[in-house]
Coordinates of C-alpha atoms and ligand atoms in Angstrom, one line a residue:
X1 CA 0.0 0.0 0.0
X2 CA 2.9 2.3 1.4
X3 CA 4.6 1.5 -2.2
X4 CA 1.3 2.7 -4.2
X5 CA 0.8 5.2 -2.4
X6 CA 4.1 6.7 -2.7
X7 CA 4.1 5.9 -6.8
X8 CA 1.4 7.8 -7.4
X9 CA 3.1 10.7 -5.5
X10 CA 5.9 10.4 -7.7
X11 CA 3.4 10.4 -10.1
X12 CA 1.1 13.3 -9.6
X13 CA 4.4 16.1 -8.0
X14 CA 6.7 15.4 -10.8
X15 CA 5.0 15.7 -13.9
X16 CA 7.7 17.9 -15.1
X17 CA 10.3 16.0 -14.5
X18 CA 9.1 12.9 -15.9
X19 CA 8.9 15.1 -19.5
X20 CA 12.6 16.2 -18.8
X21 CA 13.4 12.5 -18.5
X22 CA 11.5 11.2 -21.4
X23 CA 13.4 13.7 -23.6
X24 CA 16.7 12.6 -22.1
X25 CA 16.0 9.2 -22.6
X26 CA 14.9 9.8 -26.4
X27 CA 18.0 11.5 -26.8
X28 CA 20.1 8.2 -25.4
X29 CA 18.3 6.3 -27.0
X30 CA 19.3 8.0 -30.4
X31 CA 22.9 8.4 -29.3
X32 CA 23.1 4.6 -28.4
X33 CA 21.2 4.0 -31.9
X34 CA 24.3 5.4 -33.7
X35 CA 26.8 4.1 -31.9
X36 CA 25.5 0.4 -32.1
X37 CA 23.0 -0.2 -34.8
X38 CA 24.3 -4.0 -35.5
X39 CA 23.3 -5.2 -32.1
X40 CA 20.8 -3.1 -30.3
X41 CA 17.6 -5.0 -30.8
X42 CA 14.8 -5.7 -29.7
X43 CA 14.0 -3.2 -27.5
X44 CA 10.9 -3.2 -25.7
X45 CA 10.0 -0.1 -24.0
X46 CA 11.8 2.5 -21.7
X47 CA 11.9 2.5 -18.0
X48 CA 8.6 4.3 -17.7
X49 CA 6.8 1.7 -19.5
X50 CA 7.7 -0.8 -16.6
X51 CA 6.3 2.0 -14.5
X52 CA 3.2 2.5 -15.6
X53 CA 2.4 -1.5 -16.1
X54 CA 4.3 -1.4 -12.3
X55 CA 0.9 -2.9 -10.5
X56 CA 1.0 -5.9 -12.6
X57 CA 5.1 -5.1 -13.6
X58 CA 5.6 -9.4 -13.7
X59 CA 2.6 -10.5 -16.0
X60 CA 4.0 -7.0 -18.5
X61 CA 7.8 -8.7 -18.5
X62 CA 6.1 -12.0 -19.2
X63 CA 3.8 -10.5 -22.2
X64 CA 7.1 -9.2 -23.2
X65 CA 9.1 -12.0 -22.8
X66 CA 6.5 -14.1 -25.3
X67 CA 7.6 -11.8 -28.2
X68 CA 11.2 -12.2 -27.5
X69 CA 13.3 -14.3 -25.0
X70 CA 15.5 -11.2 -24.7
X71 CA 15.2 -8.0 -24.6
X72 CA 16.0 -4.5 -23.6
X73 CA 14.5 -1.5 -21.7
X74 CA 16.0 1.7 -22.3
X75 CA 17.1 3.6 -19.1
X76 CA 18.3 7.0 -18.4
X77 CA 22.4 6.2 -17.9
X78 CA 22.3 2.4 -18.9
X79 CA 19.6 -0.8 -20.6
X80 CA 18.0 -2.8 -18.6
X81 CA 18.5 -6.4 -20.5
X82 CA 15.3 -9.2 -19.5
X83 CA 16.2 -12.5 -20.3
X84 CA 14.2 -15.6 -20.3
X85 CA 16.7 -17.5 -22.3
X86 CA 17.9 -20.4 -19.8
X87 CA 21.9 -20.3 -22.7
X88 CA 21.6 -16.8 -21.3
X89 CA 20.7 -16.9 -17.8
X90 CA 23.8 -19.7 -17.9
X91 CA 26.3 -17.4 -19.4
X92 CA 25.8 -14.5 -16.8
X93 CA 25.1 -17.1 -13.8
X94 CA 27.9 -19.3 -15.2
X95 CA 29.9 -19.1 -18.3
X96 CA 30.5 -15.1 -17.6
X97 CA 30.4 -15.2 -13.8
X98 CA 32.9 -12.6 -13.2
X99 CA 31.8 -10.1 -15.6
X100 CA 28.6 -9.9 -13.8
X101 CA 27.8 -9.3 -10.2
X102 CA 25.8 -6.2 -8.0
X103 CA 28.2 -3.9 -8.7
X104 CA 28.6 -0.1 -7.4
X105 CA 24.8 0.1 -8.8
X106 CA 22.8 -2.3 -6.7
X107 CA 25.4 -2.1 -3.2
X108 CA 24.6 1.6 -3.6
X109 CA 20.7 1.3 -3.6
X110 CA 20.7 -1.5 -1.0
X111 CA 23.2 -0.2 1.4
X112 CA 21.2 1.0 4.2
X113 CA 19.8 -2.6 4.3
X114 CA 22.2 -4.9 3.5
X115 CA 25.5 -3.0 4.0
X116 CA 28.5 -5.3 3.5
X117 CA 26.7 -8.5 3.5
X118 CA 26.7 -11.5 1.5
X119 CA 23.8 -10.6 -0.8
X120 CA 25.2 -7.1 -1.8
X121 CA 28.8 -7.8 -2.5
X122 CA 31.0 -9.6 -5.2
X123 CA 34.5 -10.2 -4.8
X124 CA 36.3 -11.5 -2.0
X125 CA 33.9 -10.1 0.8
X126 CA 31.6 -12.5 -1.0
X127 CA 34.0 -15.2 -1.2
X128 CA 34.3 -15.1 2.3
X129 CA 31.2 -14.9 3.7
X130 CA 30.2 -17.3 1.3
X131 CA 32.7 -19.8 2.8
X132 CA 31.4 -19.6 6.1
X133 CA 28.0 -19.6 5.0
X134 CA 27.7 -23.3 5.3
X135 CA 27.1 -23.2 9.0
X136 CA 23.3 -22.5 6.6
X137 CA 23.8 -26.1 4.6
X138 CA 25.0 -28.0 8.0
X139 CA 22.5 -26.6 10.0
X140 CA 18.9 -29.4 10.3
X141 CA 15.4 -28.6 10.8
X142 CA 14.8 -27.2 14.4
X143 CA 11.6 -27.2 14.5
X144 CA -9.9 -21.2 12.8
X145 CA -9.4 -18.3 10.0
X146 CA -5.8 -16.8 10.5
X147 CA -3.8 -14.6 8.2
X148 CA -1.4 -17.5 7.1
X149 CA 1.1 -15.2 5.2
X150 CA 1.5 -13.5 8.2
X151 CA 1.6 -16.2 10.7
X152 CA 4.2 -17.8 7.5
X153 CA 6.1 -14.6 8.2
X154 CA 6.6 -15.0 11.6
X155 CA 7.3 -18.4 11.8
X156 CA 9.9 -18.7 9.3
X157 CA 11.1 -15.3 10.9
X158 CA 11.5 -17.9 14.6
X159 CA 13.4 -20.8 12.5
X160 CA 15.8 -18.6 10.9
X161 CA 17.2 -17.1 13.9
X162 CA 17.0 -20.5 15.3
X163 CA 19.7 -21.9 12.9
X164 CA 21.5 -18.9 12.2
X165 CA 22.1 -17.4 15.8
X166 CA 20.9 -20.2 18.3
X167 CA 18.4 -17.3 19.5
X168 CA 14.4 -17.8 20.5
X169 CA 12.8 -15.2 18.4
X170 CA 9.6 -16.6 19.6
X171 CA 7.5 -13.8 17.7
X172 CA 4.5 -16.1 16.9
X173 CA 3.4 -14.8 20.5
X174 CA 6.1 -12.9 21.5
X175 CA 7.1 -10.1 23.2
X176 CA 6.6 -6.5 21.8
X177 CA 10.5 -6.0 20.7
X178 CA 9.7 -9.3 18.8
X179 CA 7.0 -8.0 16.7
X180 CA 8.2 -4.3 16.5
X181 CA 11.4 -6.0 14.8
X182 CA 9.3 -8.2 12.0
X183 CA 7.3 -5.7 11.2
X184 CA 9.6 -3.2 10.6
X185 CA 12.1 -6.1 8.9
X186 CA 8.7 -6.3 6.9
X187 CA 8.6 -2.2 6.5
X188 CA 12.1 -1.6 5.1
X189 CA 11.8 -4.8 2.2
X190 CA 8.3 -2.9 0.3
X191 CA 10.5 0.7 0.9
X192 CA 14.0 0.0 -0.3
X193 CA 12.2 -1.0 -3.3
X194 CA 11.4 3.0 -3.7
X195 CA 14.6 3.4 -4.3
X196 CA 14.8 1.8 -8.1
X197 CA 12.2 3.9 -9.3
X198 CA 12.8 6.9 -7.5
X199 CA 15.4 9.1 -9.4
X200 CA 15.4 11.4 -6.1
X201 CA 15.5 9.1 -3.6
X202 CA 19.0 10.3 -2.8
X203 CA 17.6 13.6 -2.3
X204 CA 15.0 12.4 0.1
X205 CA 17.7 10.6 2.1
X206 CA 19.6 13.7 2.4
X207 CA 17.0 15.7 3.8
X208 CA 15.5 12.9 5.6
X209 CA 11.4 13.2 3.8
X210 CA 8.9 11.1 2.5
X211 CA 9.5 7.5 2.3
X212 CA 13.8 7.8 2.6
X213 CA 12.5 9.3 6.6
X214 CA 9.9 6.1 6.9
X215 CA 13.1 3.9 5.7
X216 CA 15.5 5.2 7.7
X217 CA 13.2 4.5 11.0
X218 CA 12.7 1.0 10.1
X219 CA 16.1 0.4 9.5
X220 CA 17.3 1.6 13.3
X221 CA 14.7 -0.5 14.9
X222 CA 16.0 -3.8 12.7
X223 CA 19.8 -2.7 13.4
X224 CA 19.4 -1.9 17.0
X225 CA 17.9 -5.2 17.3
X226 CA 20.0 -7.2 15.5
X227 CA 23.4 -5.1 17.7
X228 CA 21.5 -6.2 20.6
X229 CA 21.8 -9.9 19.7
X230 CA 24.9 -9.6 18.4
X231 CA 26.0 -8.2 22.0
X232 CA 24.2 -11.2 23.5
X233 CA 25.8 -13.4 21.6
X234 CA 29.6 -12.1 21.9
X235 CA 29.2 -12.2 25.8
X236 CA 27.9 -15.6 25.8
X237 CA 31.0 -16.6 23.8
X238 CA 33.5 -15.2 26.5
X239 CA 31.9 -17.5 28.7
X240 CA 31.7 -20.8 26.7
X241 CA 30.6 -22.9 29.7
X242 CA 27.4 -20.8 29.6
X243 CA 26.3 -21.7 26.0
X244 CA 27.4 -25.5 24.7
X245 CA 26.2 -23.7 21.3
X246 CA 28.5 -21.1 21.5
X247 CA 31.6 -23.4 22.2
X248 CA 31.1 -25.6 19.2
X249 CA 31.2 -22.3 17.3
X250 CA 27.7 -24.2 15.4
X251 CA 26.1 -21.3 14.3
X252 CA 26.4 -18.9 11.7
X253 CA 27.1 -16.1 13.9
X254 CA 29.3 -17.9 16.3
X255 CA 31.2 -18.6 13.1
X256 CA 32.1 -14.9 12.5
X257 CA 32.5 -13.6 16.0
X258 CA 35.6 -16.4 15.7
X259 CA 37.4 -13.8 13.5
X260 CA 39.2 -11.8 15.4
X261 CA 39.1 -8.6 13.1
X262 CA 35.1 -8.6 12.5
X263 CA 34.1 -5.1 13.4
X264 CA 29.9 -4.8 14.5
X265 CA 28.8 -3.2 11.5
X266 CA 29.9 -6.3 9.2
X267 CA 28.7 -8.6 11.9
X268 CA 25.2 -6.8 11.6
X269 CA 25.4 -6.5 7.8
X270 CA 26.0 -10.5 7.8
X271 CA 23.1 -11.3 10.2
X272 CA 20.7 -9.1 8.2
X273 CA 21.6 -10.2 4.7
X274 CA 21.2 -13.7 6.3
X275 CA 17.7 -13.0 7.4
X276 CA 16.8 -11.1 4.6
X277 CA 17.6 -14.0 2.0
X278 CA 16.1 -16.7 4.1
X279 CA 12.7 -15.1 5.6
X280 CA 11.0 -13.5 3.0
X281 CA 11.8 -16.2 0.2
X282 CA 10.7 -19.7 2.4
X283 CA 7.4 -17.1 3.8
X284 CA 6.4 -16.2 0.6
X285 CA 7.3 -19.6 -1.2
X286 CA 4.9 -21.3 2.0
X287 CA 2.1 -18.8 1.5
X288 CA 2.2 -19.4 -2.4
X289 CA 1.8 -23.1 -2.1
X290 CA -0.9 -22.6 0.6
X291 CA -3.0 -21.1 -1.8
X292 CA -2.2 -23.3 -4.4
X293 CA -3.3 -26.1 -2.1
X294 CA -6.7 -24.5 -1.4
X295 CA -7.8 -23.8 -5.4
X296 CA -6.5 -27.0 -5.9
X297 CA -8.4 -29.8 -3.5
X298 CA -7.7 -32.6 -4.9
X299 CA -3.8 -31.7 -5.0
X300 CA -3.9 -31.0 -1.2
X301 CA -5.6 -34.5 -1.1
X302 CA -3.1 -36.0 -2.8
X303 CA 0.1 -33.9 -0.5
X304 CA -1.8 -35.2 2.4
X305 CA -1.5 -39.1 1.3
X306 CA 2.1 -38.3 0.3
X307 CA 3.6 -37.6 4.1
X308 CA 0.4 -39.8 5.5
X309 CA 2.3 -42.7 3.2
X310 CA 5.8 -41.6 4.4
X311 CA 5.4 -41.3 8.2
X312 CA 3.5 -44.4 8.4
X313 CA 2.3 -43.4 11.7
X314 CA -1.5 -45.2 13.3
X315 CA -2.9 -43.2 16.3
X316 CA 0.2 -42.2 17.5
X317 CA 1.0 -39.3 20.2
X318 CA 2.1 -36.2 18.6
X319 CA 5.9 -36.3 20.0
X320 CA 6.6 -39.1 17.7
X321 CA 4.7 -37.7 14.6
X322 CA 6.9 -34.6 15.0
X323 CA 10.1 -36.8 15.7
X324 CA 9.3 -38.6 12.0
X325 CA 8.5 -35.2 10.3
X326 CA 12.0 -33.6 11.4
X327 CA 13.5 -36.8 9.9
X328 CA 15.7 -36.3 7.1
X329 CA 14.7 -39.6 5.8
X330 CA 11.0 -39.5 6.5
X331 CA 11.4 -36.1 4.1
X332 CA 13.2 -37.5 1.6
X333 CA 10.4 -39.9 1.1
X334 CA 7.7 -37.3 0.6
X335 CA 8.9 -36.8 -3.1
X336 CA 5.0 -35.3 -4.2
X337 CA 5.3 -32.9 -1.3
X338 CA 9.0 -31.9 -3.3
X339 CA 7.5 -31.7 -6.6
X340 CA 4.3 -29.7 -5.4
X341 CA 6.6 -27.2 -3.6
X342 CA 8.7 -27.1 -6.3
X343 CA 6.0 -26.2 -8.9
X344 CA 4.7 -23.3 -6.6
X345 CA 8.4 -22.3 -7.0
X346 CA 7.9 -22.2 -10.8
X347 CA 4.9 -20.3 -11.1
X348 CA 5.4 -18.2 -7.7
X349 CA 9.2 -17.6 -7.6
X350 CA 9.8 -15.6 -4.0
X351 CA 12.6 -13.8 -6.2
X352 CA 10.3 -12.8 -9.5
X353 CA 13.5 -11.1 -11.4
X354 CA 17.1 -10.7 -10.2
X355 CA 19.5 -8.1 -12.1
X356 CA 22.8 -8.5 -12.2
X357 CA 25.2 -5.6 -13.6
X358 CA 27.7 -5.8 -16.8
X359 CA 30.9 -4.9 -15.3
X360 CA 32.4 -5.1 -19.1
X361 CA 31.3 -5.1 -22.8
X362 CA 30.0 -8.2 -23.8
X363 CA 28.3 -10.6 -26.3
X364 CA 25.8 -12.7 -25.1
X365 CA 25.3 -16.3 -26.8
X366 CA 22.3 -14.5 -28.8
X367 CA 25.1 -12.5 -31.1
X368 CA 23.3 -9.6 -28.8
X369 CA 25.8 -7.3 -27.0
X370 CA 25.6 -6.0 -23.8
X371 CA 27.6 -3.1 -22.8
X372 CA 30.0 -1.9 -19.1
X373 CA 27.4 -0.4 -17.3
X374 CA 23.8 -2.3 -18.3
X375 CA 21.7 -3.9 -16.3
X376 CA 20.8 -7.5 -16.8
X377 CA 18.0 -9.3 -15.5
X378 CA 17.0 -13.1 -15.8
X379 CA 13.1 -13.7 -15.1
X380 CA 12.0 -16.6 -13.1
X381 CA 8.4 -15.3 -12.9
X382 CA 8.6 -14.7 -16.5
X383 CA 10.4 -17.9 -17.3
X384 CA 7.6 -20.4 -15.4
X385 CA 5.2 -19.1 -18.1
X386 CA 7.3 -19.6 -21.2
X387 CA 5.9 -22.5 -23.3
X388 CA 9.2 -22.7 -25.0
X389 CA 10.6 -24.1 -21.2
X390 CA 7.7 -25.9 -20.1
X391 CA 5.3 -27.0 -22.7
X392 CA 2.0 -26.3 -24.0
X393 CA 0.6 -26.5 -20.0
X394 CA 3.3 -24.0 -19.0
X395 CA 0.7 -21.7 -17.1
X396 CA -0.7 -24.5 -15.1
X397 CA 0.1 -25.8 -11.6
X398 CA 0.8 -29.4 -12.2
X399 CA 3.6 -30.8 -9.7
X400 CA 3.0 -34.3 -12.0
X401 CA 5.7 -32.3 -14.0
X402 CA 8.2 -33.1 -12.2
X403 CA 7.9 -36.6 -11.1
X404 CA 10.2 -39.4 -12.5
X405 CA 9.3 -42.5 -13.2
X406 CA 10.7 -44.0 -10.5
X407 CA 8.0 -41.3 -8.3
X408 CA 10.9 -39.3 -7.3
X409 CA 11.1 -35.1 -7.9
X410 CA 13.2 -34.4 -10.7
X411 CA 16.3 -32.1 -10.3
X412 CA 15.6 -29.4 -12.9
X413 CA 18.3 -27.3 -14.5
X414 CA 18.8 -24.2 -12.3
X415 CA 19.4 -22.1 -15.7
X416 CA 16.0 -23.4 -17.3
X417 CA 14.1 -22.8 -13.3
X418 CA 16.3 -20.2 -11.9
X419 CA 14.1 -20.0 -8.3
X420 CA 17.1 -20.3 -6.3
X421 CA 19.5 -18.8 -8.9
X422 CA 21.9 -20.8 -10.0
X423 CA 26.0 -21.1 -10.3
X424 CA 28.7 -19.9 -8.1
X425 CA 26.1 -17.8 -6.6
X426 CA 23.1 -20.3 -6.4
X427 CA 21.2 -19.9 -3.3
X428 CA 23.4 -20.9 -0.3
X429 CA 20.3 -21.5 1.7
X430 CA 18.3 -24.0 -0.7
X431 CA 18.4 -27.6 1.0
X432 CA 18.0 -25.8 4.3
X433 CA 15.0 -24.2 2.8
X434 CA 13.2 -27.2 1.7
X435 CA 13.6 -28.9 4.6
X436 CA 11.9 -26.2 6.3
X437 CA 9.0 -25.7 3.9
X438 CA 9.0 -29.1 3.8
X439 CA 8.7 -30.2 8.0
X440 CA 5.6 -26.9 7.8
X441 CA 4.2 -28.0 5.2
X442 CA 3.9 -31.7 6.2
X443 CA 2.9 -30.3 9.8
X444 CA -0.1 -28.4 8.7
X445 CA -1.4 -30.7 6.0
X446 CA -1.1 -33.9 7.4
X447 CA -3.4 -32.1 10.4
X448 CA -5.8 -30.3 8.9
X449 CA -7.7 -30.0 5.5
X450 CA -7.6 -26.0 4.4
X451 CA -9.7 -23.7 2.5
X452 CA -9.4 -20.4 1.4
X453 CA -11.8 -18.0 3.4
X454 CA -13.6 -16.7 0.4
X455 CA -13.0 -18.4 -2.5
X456 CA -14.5 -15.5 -4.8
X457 CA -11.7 -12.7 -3.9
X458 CA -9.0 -12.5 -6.6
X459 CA -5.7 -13.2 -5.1
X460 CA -2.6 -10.7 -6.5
X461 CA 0.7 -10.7 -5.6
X462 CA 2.2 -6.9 -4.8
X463 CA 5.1 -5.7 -6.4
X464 CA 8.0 -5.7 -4.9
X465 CA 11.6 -7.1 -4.3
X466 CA 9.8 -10.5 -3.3
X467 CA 6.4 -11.8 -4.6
X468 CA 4.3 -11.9 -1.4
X469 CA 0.8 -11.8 -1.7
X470 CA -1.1 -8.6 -2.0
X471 CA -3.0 -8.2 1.5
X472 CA -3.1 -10.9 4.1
X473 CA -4.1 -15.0 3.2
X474 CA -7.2 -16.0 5.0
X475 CA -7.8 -19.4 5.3
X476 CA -9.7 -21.8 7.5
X477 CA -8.6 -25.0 8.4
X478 CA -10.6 -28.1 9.7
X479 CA -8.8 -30.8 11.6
X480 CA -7.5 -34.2 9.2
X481 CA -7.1 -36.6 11.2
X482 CA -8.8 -36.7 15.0
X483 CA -7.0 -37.6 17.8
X484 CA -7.6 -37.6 21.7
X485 CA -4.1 -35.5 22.1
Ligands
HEM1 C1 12.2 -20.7 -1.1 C2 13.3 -20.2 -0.4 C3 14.4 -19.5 -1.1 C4 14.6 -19.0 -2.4 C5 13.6 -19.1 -3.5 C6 15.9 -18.4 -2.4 C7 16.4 -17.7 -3.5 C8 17.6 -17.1 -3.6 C9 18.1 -16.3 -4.7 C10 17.3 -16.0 -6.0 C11 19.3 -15.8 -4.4 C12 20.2 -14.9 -5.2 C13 20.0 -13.5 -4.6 C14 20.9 -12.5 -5.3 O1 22.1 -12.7 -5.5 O2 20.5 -11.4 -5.7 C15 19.6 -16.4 -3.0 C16 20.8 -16.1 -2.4 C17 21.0 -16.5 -1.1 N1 20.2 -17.2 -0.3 FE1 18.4 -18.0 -0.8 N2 16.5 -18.5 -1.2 C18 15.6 -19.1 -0.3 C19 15.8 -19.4 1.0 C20 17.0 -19.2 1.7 C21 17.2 -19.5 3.0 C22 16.2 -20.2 3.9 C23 18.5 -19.1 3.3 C24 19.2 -19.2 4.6 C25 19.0 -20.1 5.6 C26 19.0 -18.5 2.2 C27 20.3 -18.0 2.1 C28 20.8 -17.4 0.9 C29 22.1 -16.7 0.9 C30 23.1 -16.6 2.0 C31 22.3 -16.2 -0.4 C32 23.5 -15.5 -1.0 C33 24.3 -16.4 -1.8 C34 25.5 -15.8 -2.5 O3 25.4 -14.6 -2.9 O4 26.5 -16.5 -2.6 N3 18.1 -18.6 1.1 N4 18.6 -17.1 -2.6

């Protein structure tokens, strides 16, 4: 809402300027015309016809994307490239690793959230936080009408800084620091977004105004909180007999407060990229999949007999149930619970488009070139519509897809179903995520049979850095099986 809201400002106070900018752009684009009339095409729009198809920004790339795999946007200082090739999305993810990365460009618009952390860097800070980052793959599952996305939120909010930091968030019913923090964690995702579309946004920050001032508020209460745990956490590791956790160094943080030179800033740009990657993409994948269970009954049926059939449990207590479910095992048998997640994934990617940027002229395997300075962006959302990927059915929800013949969930190409990227860089989180989505998935659908509240309301996604839903998820839920626990 906040995001709208703001648009339209932009919209309505800076009529002039928009005019200004159109000339400017006309005049780059004829400049650029000259200078590179072999290699240019096919260009799509400008930057402000992504703007004004903004509410619905993801269907508009994927209308675009049908007419041509590739193509470009024309920008003020640079092109925005949108690729739905999966040769392409290998060559910048893969083949051309180094030449592409987040650059001055994106570490300068995402700064004031992600800092130095793992997310916004290339290089050897990367490399390094990378390394360390597999305290993420080592670590194991630790764990009527309500707002599901929200509840989603919060709960994958809990687990993260369970296996990252050893720390109860306990937010589902926690204490008011708890919730203050998630929902401005929540606040600062929708506003940074501002920030790509908002030509004076540095301008705002300066003088501390309008969304830049709503920003900057949201970003103290995350960072205090997250200095706060950091403290907690560097005290507890003077005193190893006090924490067993702290002593075998098993956590992510532990992990960095090892290295001697790791000033608070980095520590706090670590922990936030950390959270950042991790809560947003499992909530928004588990909401996603929610819904897709709910318009799809027979499908939730079908999940339901899945991890029924795999925890081959009769009228047992709960404890045990829950013992099964956190079973790697017991997990790895629920292989139509992998293939129904993973088709939510392809139709409702948590990370709709990611843009990487050119660091030096280039030909892509097209016979397009790109040039030091563009943007280029591969299109998951875009890409799980493609019938040239997936088929005639590619619009449909059908986690059949991906089953084997053997009944297992096929590994897919990460450069044809980018979801978790793919490459040096390919999500560093992934297993760890579907073992979560998977144990609260199993959890909820092996208990109770769910419904959307009212099955007549359109549901949107909102536009911004993730695809979350637009508004909050209401479903009711009626129990499975009965039990006398
Ligand atoms: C459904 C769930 C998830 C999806 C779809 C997803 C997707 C992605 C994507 C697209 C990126 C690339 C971001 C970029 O470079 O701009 C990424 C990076 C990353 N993800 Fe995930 N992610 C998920 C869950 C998680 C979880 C649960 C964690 C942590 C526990 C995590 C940790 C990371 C980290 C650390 C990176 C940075 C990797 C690097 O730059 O080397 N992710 N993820």
């Amino acid at each position: 809402m906040a995001l709208m809201e703001s648009l339209s400002n932009a919209f309505t106070t800076l009529p002039t300027a928009i005019a200004a900018l159109l000339l400017l752009l006309i005049v780059t684009f004829v400049v650029r015309k000259q200078s590179d009339k072999k290699k240019y095409y096919p260009i799509a729009g400008t930057v402000f016809n992504l703007l004004f198809n903004f509410k619905r920004a993801h269907d508009y790339m994927a209308d675009l994307a049908r007419k041509n795999k590739t193509y470009r946007v024309l920008g003020l200082f640079h092109s925005e490239i949108f690729t739905s090739d999966p040769a392409i999305v290998e060559h910048i993810l893969k083949s051309n690793f180094p030449n592409y990365g987040k650059g001055g460009y994106f570490h300068t618009i995402m700064e004031d959230m992600m800092g130095d952390g793992i997310i916004n860097v290339d290089g050897e800070l990367w490399k390094t936080q990378r390394t360390y980052s597999k305290a993420i793959s080592e670590a194991t599952a630790s764990n009527n009408a309500v707002d599901m996305q929200e509840l989603l939120l919060k709960g994958t909010l809990d687990s993260m800084f369970e296996v990252g930091f050893v720390v109860q968030l306990d937010s589902i019913y926690g204490e008011k620091e708890g919730l203050g923090f998630a929902h401005s964690f929540n606040e600062v995702s929708a506003l940074i977004l501002l920030r790509y579309i908002d030509v004076f946004w540095k301008i705002k920050r300066f003088f501390n105004v309008g969304h830049e001032a709503k920003l900057k508020k949201h970003i103290k209460v995350v960072d205090d909180f997250i200095y706060k745990l950091i403290r907690a956490k560097a005290e507890r590791a003077s005193n190893p007999n006090q924490d067993a956790s702290c002593k075998k160094k098993e956590d992510l943080l532990s992990r960095f407060l090892d290295l001697s030179d790791t000033n608070p800033k980095y520590l706090k740009d670590i922990c936030s990229n950390f959270l950042h990657a991790g809560r947003d993409t499992n909530a928004a994948t588990l909401s996603w999949f929610m819904y897709r269970m709910c318009i799809h009954p027979d499908l939730q049926e079908k999940v339901a007999q899945d991890i029924k059939d795999a925890v081959q449990l009769k009228d047992a207590p709960i404890s045990e149930f829950l013992d099964k479910v956190t079973d790697n095992r017991v997990l790895d048998k629920m292989q139509y619970l992998h293939a129904a997640i993973s088709e939510s994934l392809r139709v409702h990617p948590p990370v709709p488009v990611n843009a990487k940027y050119c660091f030096s002229d280039d030909t892509l395997p097209d016979g397009y070139s790109v040039k030091k300075g563009d943007l280029i962006a591969y299109q998951p959302y875009a890409m799980g519509r493609m019938k040239f990927i997936w088929g005639e059915d590619a619009e449909e929800y059908r986690p059949e897809r991906w089953i084997e013949e053997d009944g297992r969930c096929r590994m897919e190409s990460p450069f044809k179903f980018p979801a978790f990227q793919a490459g040096p860089r390919i999500c560093a989180g992934k297993e760890f995520a579907f073992t979560q989505m998977k144990v609260f998935t199993a959890v909820m659908l092996y208990f109770f049979v769910f419904k959307l509240e009212d099955q007549t309301k359109p549901v949107n996604y909102k536009t911004m850095i993730n695809l979350h839903i637009d508004g909050p998820l209401m479903l009711s839920a009626s129990p499975r099986v009965r039990r006398s626990y």
